[in-house]
């Protein structure tokens, strides 16, 4: 059986009109503030005037993985 491993990390939460999206960043412990600023600026510019229910998250994941090389995971709060 594989040993349980755990790290802390960061996330970005985007919410609007009853939709709650979490971008979980797969970089352990401390994420560079410049990367967080780049990602939040990108998300704000892209999503500000859009309905979050109609967004193609795969393209956004690809863009965010250019910023965070270990990737991100997108979760919608229900």
Short mmCIF file of C-alpha atoms in Angstrom, two decimals, residues 36-67:
data_model
loop_
_atom_site.label_atom_id
_atom_site.label_comp_id
_atom_site.label_asym_id
_atom_site.label_seq_id
_atom_site.Cartn_x
_atom_site.Cartn_y
_atom_site.Cartn_z
CA UNK A 36 -0.24 34.46 -8.50
CA UNK A 37 -0.47 38.05 -9.80
CA UNK A 38 0.00 36.89 -13.40
CA UNK A 39 -2.69 34.22 -13.03
CA UNK A 40 -5.21 36.46 -11.28
CA UNK A 41 -4.71 39.24 -13.84
CA UNK A 42 -5.22 36.72 -16.66
CA UNK A 43 -8.38 35.32 -15.05
CA UNK A 44 -9.81 38.75 -14.29
CA UNK A 45 -9.27 39.99 -17.84
CA UNK A 46 -10.73 36.81 -19.33
CA UNK A 47 -13.72 36.28 -17.04
CA UNK A 48 -14.87 39.77 -15.96
CA UNK A 49 -17.70 40.09 -18.50
CA UNK A 50 -18.47 36.42 -19.11
CA UNK A 51 -21.01 34.02 -17.69
CA UNK A 52 -18.96 31.48 -15.72
CA UNK A 53 -21.39 28.71 -16.70
CA UNK A 54 -20.40 29.15 -20.35
CA UNK A 55 -16.61 29.13 -20.04
CA UNK A 56 -14.39 26.47 -21.66
CA UNK A 57 -12.18 25.54 -18.72
CA UNK A 58 -9.77 23.32 -20.71
CA UNK A 59 -8.26 26.33 -22.49
CA UNK A 60 -7.89 28.16 -19.19
CA UNK A 61 -6.18 25.14 -17.65
CA UNK A 62 -3.67 25.13 -20.52
CA UNK A 63 -2.90 28.82 -20.03
CA UNK A 64 -2.52 28.44 -16.25
CA UNK A 65 -0.20 25.46 -16.71
CA UNK A 66 2.16 27.80 -18.58
CA UNK A 67 2.33 29.84 -15.35
#
